[in-house]
Short mmCIF file of C-alpha atoms and ligand atoms in Angstrom, two decimals:
data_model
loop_
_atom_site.label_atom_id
_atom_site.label_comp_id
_atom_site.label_asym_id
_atom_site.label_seq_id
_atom_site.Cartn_x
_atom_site.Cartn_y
_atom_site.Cartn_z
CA UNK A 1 0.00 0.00 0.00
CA UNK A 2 1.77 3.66 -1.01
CA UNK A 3 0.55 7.03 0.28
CA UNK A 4 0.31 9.55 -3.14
CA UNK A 5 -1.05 12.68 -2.93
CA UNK A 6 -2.40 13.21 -6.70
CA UNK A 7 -2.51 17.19 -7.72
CA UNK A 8 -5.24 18.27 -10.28
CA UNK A 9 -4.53 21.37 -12.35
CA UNK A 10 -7.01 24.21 -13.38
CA UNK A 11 -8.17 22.69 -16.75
CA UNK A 12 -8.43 18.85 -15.03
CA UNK A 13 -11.03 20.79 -12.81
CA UNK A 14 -13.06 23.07 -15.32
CA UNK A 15 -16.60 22.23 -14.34
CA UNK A 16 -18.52 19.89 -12.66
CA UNK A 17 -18.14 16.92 -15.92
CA UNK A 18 -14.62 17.28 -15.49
CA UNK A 19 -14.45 17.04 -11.83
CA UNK A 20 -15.91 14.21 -12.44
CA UNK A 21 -13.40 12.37 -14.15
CA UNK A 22 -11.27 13.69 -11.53
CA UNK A 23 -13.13 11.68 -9.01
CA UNK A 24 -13.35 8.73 -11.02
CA UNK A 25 -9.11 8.50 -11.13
CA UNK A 26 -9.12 10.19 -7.51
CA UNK A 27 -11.51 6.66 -6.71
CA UNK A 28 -9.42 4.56 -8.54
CA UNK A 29 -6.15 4.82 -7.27
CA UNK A 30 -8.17 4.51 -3.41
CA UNK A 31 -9.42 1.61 -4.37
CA UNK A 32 -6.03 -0.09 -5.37
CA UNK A 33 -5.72 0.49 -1.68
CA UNK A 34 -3.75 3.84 -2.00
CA UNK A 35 -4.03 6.40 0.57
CA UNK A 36 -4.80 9.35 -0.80
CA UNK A 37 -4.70 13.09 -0.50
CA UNK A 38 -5.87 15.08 -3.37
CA UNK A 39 -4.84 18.75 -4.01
CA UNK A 40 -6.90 20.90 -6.51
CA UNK A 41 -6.52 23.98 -8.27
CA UNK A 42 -8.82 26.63 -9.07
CA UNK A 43 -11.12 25.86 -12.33
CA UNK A 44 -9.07 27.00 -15.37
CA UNK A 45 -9.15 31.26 -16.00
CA UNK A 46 -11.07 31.17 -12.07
CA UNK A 47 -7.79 32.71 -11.04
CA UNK A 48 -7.69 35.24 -13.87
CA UNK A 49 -11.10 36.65 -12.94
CA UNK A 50 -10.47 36.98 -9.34
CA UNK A 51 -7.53 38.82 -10.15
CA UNK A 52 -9.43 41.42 -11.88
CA UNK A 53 -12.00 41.43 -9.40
CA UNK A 54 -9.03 42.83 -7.12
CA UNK A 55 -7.99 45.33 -9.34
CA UNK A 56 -11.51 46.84 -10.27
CA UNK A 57 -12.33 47.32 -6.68
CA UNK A 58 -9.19 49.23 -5.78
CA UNK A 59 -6.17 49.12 -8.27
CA UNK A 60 -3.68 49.58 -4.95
CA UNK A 61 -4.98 46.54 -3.61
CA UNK A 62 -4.30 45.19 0.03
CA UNK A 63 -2.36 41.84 -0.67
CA UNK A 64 -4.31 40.92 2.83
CA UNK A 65 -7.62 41.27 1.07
CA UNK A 66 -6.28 40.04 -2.21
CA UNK A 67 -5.31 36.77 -0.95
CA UNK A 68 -8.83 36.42 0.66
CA UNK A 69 -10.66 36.71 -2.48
CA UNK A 70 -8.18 34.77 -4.81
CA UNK A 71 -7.93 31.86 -2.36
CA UNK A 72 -11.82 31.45 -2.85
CA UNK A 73 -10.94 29.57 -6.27
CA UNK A 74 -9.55 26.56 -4.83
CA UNK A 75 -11.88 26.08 -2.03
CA UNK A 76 -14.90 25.58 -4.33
CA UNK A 77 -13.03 23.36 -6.67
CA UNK A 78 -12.12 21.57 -3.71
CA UNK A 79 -15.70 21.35 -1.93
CA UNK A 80 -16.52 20.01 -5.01
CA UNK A 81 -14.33 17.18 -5.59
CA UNK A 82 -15.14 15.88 -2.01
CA UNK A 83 -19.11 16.38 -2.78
CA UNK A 84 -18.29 14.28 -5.91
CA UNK A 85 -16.36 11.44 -4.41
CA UNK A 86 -18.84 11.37 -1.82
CA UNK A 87 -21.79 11.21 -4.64
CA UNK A 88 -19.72 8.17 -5.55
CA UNK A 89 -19.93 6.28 -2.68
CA UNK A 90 -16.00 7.14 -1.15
CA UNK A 91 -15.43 8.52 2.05
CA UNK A 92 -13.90 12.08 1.38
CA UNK A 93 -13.84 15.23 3.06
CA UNK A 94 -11.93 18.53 2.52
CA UNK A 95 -9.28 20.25 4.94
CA UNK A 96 -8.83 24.12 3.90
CA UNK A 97 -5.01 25.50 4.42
CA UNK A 98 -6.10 27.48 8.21
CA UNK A 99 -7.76 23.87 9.29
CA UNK A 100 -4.60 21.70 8.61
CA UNK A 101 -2.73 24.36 9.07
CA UNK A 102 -0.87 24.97 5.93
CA UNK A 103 1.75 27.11 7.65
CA UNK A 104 3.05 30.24 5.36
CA UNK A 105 5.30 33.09 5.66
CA UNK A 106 6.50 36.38 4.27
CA UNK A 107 4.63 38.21 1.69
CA UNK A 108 1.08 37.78 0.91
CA UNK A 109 0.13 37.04 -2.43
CA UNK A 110 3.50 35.58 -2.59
CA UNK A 111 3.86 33.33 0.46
CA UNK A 112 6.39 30.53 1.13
CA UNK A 113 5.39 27.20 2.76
CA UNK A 114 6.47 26.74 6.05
CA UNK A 115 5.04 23.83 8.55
CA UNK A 116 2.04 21.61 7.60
CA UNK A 117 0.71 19.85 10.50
CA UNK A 118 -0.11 16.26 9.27
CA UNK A 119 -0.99 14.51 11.76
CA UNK A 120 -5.25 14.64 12.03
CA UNK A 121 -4.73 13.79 7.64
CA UNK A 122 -2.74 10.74 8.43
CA UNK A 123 -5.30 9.74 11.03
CA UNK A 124 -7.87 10.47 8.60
CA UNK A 125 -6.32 9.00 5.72
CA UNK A 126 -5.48 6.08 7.79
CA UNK A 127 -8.89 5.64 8.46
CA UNK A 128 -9.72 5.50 4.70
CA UNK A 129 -10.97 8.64 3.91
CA UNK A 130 -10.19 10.53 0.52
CA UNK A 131 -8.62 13.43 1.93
CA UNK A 132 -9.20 16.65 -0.64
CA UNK A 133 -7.14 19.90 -0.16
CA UNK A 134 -7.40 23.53 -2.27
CA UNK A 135 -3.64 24.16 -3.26
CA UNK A 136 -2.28 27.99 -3.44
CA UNK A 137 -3.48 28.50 -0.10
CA UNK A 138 -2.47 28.33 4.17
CA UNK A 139 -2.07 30.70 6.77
CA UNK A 140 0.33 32.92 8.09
CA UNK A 141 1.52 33.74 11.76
CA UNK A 142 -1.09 36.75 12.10
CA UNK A 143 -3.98 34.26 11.19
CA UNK A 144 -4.52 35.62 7.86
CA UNK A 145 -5.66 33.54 4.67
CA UNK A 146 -2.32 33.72 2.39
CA UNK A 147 -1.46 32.64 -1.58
CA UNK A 148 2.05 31.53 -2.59
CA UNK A 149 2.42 33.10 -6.17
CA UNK A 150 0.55 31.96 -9.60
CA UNK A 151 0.73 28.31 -10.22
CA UNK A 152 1.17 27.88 -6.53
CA UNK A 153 -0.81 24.90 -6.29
CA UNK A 154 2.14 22.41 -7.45
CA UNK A 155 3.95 23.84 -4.92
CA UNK A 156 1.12 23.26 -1.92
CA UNK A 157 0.78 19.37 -3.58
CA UNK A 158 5.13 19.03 -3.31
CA UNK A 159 5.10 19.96 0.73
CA UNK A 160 1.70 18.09 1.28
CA UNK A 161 3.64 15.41 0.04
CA UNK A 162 6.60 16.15 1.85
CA UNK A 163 5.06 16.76 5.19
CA UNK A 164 3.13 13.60 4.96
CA UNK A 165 6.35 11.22 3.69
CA UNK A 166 4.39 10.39 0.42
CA UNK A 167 5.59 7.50 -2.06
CA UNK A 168 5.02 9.76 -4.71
CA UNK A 169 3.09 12.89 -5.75
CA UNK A 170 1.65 12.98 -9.01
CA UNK A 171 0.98 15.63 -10.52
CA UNK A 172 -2.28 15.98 -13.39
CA UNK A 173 -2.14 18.04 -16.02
CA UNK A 174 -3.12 18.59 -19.53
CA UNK A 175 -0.14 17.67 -21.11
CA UNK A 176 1.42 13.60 -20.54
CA UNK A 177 4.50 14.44 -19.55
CA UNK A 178 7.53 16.88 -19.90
CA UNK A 179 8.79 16.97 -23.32
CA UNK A 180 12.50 17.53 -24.80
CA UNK A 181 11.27 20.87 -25.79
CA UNK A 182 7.47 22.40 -26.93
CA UNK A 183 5.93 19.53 -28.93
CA UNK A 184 4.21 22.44 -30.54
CA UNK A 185 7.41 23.81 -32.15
CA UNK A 186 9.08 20.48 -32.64
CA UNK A 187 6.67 17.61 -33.65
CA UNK A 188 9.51 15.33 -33.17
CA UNK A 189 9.53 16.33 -29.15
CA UNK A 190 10.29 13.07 -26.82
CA UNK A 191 8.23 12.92 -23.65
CA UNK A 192 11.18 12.20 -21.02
CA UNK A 193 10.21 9.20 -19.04
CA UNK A 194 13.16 10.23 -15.73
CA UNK A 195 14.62 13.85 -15.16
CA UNK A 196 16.51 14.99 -12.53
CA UNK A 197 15.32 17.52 -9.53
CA UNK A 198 18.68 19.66 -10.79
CA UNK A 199 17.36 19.59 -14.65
CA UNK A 200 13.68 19.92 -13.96
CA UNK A 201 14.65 22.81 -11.90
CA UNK A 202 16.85 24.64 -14.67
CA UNK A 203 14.22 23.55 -17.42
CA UNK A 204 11.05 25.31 -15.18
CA UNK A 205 12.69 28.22 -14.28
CA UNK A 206 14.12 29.09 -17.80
CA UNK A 207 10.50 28.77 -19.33
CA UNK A 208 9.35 24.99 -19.74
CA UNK A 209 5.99 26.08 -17.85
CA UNK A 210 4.64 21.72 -17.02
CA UNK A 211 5.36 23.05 -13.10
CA UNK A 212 6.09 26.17 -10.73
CA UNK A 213 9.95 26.23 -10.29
CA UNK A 214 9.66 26.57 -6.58
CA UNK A 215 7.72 23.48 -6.66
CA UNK A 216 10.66 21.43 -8.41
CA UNK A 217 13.10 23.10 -5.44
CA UNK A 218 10.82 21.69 -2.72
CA UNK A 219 10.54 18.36 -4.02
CA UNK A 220 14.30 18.41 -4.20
CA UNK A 221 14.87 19.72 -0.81
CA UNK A 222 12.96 17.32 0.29
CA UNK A 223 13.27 14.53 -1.81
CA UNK A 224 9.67 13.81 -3.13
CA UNK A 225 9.43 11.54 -6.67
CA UNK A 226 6.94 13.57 -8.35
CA UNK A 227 5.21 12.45 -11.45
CA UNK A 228 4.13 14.63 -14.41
CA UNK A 229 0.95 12.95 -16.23
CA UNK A 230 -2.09 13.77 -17.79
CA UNK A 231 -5.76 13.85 -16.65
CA UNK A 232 -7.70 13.87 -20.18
CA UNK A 233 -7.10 9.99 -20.51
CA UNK A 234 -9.26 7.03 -21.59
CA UNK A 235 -10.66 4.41 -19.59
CA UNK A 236 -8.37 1.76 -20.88
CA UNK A 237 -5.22 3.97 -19.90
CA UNK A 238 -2.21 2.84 -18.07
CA UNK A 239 -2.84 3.39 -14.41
CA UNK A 240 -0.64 5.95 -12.53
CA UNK A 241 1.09 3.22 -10.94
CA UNK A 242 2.90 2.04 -13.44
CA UNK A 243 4.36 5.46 -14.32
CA UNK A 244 3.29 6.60 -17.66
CA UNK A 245 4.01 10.00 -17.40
CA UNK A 246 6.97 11.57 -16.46
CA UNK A 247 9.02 11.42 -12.96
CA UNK A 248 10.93 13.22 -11.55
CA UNK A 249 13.59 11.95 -9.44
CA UNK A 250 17.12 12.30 -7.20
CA UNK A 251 20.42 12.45 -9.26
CA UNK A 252 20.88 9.30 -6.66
CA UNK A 253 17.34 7.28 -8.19
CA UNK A 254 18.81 8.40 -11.72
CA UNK A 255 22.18 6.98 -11.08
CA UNK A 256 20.62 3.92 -10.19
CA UNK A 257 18.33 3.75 -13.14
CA UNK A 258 21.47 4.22 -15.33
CA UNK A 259 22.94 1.24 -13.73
CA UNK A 260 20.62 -1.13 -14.37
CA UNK A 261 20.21 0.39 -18.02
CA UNK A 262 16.59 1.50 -17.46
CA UNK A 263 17.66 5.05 -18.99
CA UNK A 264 19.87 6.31 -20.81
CA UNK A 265 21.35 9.75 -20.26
CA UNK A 266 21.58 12.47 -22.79
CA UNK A 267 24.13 15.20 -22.83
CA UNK A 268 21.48 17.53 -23.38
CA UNK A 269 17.94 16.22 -21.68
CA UNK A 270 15.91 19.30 -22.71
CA UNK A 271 15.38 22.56 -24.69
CA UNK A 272 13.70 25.56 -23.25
CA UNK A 273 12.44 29.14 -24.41
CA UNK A 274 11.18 32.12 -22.92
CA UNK A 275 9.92 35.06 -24.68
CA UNK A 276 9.71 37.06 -21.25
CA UNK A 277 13.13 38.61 -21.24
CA UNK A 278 14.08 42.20 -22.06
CA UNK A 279 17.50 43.75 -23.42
CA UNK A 280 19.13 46.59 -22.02
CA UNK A 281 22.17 48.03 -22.88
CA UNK A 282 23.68 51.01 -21.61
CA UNK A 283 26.61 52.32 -23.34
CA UNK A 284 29.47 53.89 -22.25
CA UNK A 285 29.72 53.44 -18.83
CA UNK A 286 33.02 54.40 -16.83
CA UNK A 287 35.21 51.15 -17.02
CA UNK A 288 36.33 51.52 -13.40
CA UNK A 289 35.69 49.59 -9.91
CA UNK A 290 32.33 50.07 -9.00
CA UNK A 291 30.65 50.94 -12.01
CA UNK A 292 28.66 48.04 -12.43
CA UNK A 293 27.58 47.67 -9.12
CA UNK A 294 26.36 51.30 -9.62
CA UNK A 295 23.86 49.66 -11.86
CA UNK A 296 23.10 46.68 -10.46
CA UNK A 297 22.40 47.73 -6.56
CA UNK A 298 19.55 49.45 -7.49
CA UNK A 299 17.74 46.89 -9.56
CA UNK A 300 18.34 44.08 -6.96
CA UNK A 301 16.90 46.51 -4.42
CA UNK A 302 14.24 47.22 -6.38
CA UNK A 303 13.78 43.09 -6.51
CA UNK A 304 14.22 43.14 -10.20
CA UNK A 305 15.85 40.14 -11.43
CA UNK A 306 18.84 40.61 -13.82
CA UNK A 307 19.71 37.40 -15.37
CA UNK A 308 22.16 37.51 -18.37
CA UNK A 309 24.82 40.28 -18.10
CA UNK A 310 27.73 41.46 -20.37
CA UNK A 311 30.38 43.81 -19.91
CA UNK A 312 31.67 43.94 -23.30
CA UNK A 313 35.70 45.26 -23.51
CA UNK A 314 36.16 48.68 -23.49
CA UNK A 315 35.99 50.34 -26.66
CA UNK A 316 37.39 54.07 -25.93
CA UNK A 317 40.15 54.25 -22.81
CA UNK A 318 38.32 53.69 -20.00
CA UNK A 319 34.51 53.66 -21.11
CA UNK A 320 32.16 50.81 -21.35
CA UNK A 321 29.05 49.32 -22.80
CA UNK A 322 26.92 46.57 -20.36
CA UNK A 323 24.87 44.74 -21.71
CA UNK A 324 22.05 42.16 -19.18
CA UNK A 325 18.47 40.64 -19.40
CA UNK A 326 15.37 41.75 -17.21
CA UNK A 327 12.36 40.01 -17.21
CA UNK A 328 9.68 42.31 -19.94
CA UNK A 329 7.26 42.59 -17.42
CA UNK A 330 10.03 44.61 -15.15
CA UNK A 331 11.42 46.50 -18.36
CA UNK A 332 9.70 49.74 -17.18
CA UNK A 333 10.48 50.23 -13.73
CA UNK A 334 14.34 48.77 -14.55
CA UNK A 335 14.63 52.02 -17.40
CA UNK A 336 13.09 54.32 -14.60
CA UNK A 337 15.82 52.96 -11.72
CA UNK A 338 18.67 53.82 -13.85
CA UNK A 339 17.23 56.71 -15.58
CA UNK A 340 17.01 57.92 -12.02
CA UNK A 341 20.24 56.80 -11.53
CA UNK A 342 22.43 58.24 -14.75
CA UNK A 343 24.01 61.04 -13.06
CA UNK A 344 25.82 58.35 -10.65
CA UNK A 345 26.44 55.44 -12.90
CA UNK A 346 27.68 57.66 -15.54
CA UNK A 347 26.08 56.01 -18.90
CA UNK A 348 25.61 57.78 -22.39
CA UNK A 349 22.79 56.40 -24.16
CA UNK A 350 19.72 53.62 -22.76
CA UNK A 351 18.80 51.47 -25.39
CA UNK A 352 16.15 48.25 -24.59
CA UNK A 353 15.25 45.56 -26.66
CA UNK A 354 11.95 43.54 -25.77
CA UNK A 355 11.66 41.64 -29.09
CA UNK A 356 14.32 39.05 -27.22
CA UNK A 357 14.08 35.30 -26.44
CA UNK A 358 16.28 33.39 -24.74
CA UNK A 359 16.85 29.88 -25.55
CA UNK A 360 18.31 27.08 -23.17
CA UNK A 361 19.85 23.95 -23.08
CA UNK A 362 19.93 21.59 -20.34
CA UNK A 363 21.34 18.47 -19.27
CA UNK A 364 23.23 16.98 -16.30
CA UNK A 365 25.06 15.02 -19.23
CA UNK A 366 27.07 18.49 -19.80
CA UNK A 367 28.99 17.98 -16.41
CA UNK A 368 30.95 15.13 -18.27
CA UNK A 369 31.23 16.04 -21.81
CA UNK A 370 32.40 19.37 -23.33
CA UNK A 371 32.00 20.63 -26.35
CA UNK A 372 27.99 21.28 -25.72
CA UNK A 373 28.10 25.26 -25.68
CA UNK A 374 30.31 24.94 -28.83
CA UNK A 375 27.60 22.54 -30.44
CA UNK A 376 25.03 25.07 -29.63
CA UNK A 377 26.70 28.25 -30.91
CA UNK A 378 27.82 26.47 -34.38
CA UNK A 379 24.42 25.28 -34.83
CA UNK A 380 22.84 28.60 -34.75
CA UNK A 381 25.42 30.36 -36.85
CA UNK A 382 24.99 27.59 -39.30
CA UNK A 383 21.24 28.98 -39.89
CA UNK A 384 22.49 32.92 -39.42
CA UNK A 385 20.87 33.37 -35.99
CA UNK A 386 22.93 35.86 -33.96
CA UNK A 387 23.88 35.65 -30.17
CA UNK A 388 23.11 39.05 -28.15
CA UNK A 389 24.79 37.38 -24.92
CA UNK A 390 25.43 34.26 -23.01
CA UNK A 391 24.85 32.89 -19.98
CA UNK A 392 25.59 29.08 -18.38
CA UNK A 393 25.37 27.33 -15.04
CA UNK A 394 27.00 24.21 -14.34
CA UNK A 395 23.86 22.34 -16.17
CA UNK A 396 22.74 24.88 -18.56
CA UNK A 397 23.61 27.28 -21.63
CA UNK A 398 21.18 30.37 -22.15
CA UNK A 399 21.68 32.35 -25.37
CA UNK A 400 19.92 35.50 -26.08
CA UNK A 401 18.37 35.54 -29.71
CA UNK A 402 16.29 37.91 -31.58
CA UNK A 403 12.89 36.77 -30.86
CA UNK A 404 11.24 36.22 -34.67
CA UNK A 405 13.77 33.29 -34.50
CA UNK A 406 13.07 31.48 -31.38
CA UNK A 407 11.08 28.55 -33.53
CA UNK A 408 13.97 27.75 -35.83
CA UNK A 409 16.28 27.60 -32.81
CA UNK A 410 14.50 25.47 -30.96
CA UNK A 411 14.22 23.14 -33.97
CA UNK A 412 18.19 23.35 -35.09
CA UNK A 413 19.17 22.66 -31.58
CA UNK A 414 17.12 20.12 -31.06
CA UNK A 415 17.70 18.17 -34.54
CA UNK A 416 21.60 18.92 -33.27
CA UNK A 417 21.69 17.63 -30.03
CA UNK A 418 20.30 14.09 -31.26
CA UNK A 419 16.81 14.94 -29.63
CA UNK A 420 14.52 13.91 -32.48
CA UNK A 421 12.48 10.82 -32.04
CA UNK A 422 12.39 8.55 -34.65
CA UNK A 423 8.68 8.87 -36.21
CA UNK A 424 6.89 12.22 -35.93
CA UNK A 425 3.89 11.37 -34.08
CA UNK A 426 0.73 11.07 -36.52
N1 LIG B 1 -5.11 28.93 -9.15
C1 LIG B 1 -3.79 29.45 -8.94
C2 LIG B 1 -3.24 30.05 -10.22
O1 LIG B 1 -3.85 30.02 -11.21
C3 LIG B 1 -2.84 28.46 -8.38
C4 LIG B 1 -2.64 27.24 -9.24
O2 LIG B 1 -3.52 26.84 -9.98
O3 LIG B 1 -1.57 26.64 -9.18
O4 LIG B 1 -2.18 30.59 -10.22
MG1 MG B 2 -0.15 25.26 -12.98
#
């Protein structure tokens, strides 16, 4: 018998027909004789329209008050999963995030998980009954209802699961699985069947958007196997159990896998894309000590997240240009900051660029063979795309493209790193 906790996205949970065939996989893995704790999302675009809600009643918005009217989403989805198991004959009742408590901290609207008290679920669950929990929401210290971010829900499924030792916590979706890249650009996209925490982590946060990044770092810290898989499936399907979607697992599990042969290990696992970034260069900056952290103090204060940077080699003696990434949405307030700030940092001219992408390669296989950055730059000179700027982690190389030619990247560099599958699917 395995404890899962099984996590139903906003789509899986789009009206009452679809809760329905929620309940009828919820019922299914119980009675394989599972114990079960179910965490839902709100119903697809419920979010969305909550949001705006917010913002037409007072555009400066209280996070406090925010967070109570957002949170609503998931707690109807979630009364009526249990109704629906219940109409079904299984024992099933829902716990809201104050009544387990789902322990939270720091901001609202953007709250971390802290403590989840699991002791009266176990008992519960031990007991047999379905136990059915909204995700995105808990409490914080003052007693206040709190969210944790958009697409917070994976995250309140990943330390339900952690808090309550799970076997595994799968995670339904509309998609089957995580993909060597976006099956829509590449019909030739493999659905991985094992990824590591490290590569699932570099692949969400540099725009494959299957999970919430901070999610993949919980299930890491705290070493839950969490499986990717899809909700819109037939009767007939393969059941959960036998994995046919994609998990995600410990570099240790992987290891192990790649012992006994069960995988085999790619340089390069997967191929990601994000059309969210911004370009800003300022040119002719002082080339003395200081001078970028002249520019870059003020962003980070500001809690603006600079990602690629560039310092290109002075041109004139002792002048200049740097070159870095923001995300679009902070593109605005980042040109305000250092317009603000010109006088001190000592630039000429501002120039931004949101028409960017920036396109990413990932793979644990890159600690143990070189040559993949090279691969990737040849690749795209080969078709005439041009790298803005650069960026790599230990696990990862970013390049910044011009954004009309994100598609044909993504292709080339998949077709070059051997990621095509044999027959494009019909
Ligand atoms: N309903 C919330 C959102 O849309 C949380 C979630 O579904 O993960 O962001
Ligand atoms: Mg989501």
């Amino acid at each position: 018998m395995a404890r899962i906790v099984m996590k139903f996205g906003g789509t899986s949970v789009a009206g009452t027909e679809r809760i329905r065939r929620v309940a009828n996989i919820v019922r299914a893995q119980a009675a394989g004789g599972n114990q079960v704790a179910v965490v839902v999302s709100a119903m697809a675009g419920e979010t969305d329209r909550l949001v705006n809600f917010c913002r037409e009643a007072n555009p400066l918005y209280d996070p406090a008050e925010y967070d109570v009217v957002v949170a609503s989403g998931e707690q109807v989805t979630a009364g009526l999963l249990a109704l629906t198991l219940q109409a079904m004959g299984c024992r099933a009742r829902s716990w809201l995030g104050w009544q387990l408590p789902v322990r939270t901290f720091s901001a609202h609207a953007n709250a971390r998980v802290g403590d989840i008290e699991a002791e009266r679920l176990l008992a519960a669950m031990a007991e047999g009954e379905i136990a059915v929990i909204p995700g995105f929401q808990g409490v914080s210290d003052e007693q206040r209802i709190t969210t944790m971010g958009r697409g917070g829900s994976d995250t309140s499924a990943v330390a339900i699961a952690a808090a309550l030792k799970a076997d595994r916590c799968d995670i339904y979706t509309d998609v089957d699985g995580v993909y060597t890249t976006d099956p829509r650009i590449v019909a030739r996209a493999r659905k991985i069947k094992h990824i590591a925490f490290e590569e699932m982590l570099e692949l969400a946060s540099v725009g494959a958007k299957v999970l919430q990044t901070r999610s993949v770092s919980l299930a890491m810290k705290h070493d839950v196997r969490v499986q990717v898989l899809s909700s819109f499936v037939d009767d007939g399907a393969p059941p959960a159990d036998s994995l046919p979607g994609t998990m995600i697992v410990s570099e240790a599990e992987m290891q192990k896998l790649l012992e006994e042969g069960q995988v085999e290990r790619q340089t390069v696992t997967g191929i990601a894309h994000d059309k969210n970034e911004a370009r800003v260069v300022l040119t002719r900056v002082p080339d003395k000590p200081g001078a970028v952290a002249q520019i870059f103090t003020p962003l980070g204060d500001a809690g603006i997240n600079v990602d690629m940077i560039i310092q290109n080699v002075g041109r004139d003696k002792g002048e200049t240009d740097v070159t870095f990434t923001v995300p679009q949405a902070e593109l605005a307030r980042a040109q305000a900051l250092l317009e603000d700030k010109r006088e001190a940092i000592g630039f000429n001219r501002l120039i931004t660029d949101a028409r960017v992408a920036k396109i990413s390669v990932v793979g644990m296989g890159m600690k143990s063979h070189a040559g993949v950055a090279a691969t990737m730059f040849k690749s795209l000179a080969d078709r005439g795309i041009n790298v803005q700027a650069i960026s790599t982690s230990e696990i990862k190389v970013s390049v910044l493209i011009d954004e009309d030619e994100t598609e044909l990247a993504v292709r080339v560099l998949h077709t070059a790193y051997g990621l095509d599958s044999e027959l494009a699917p019909a």
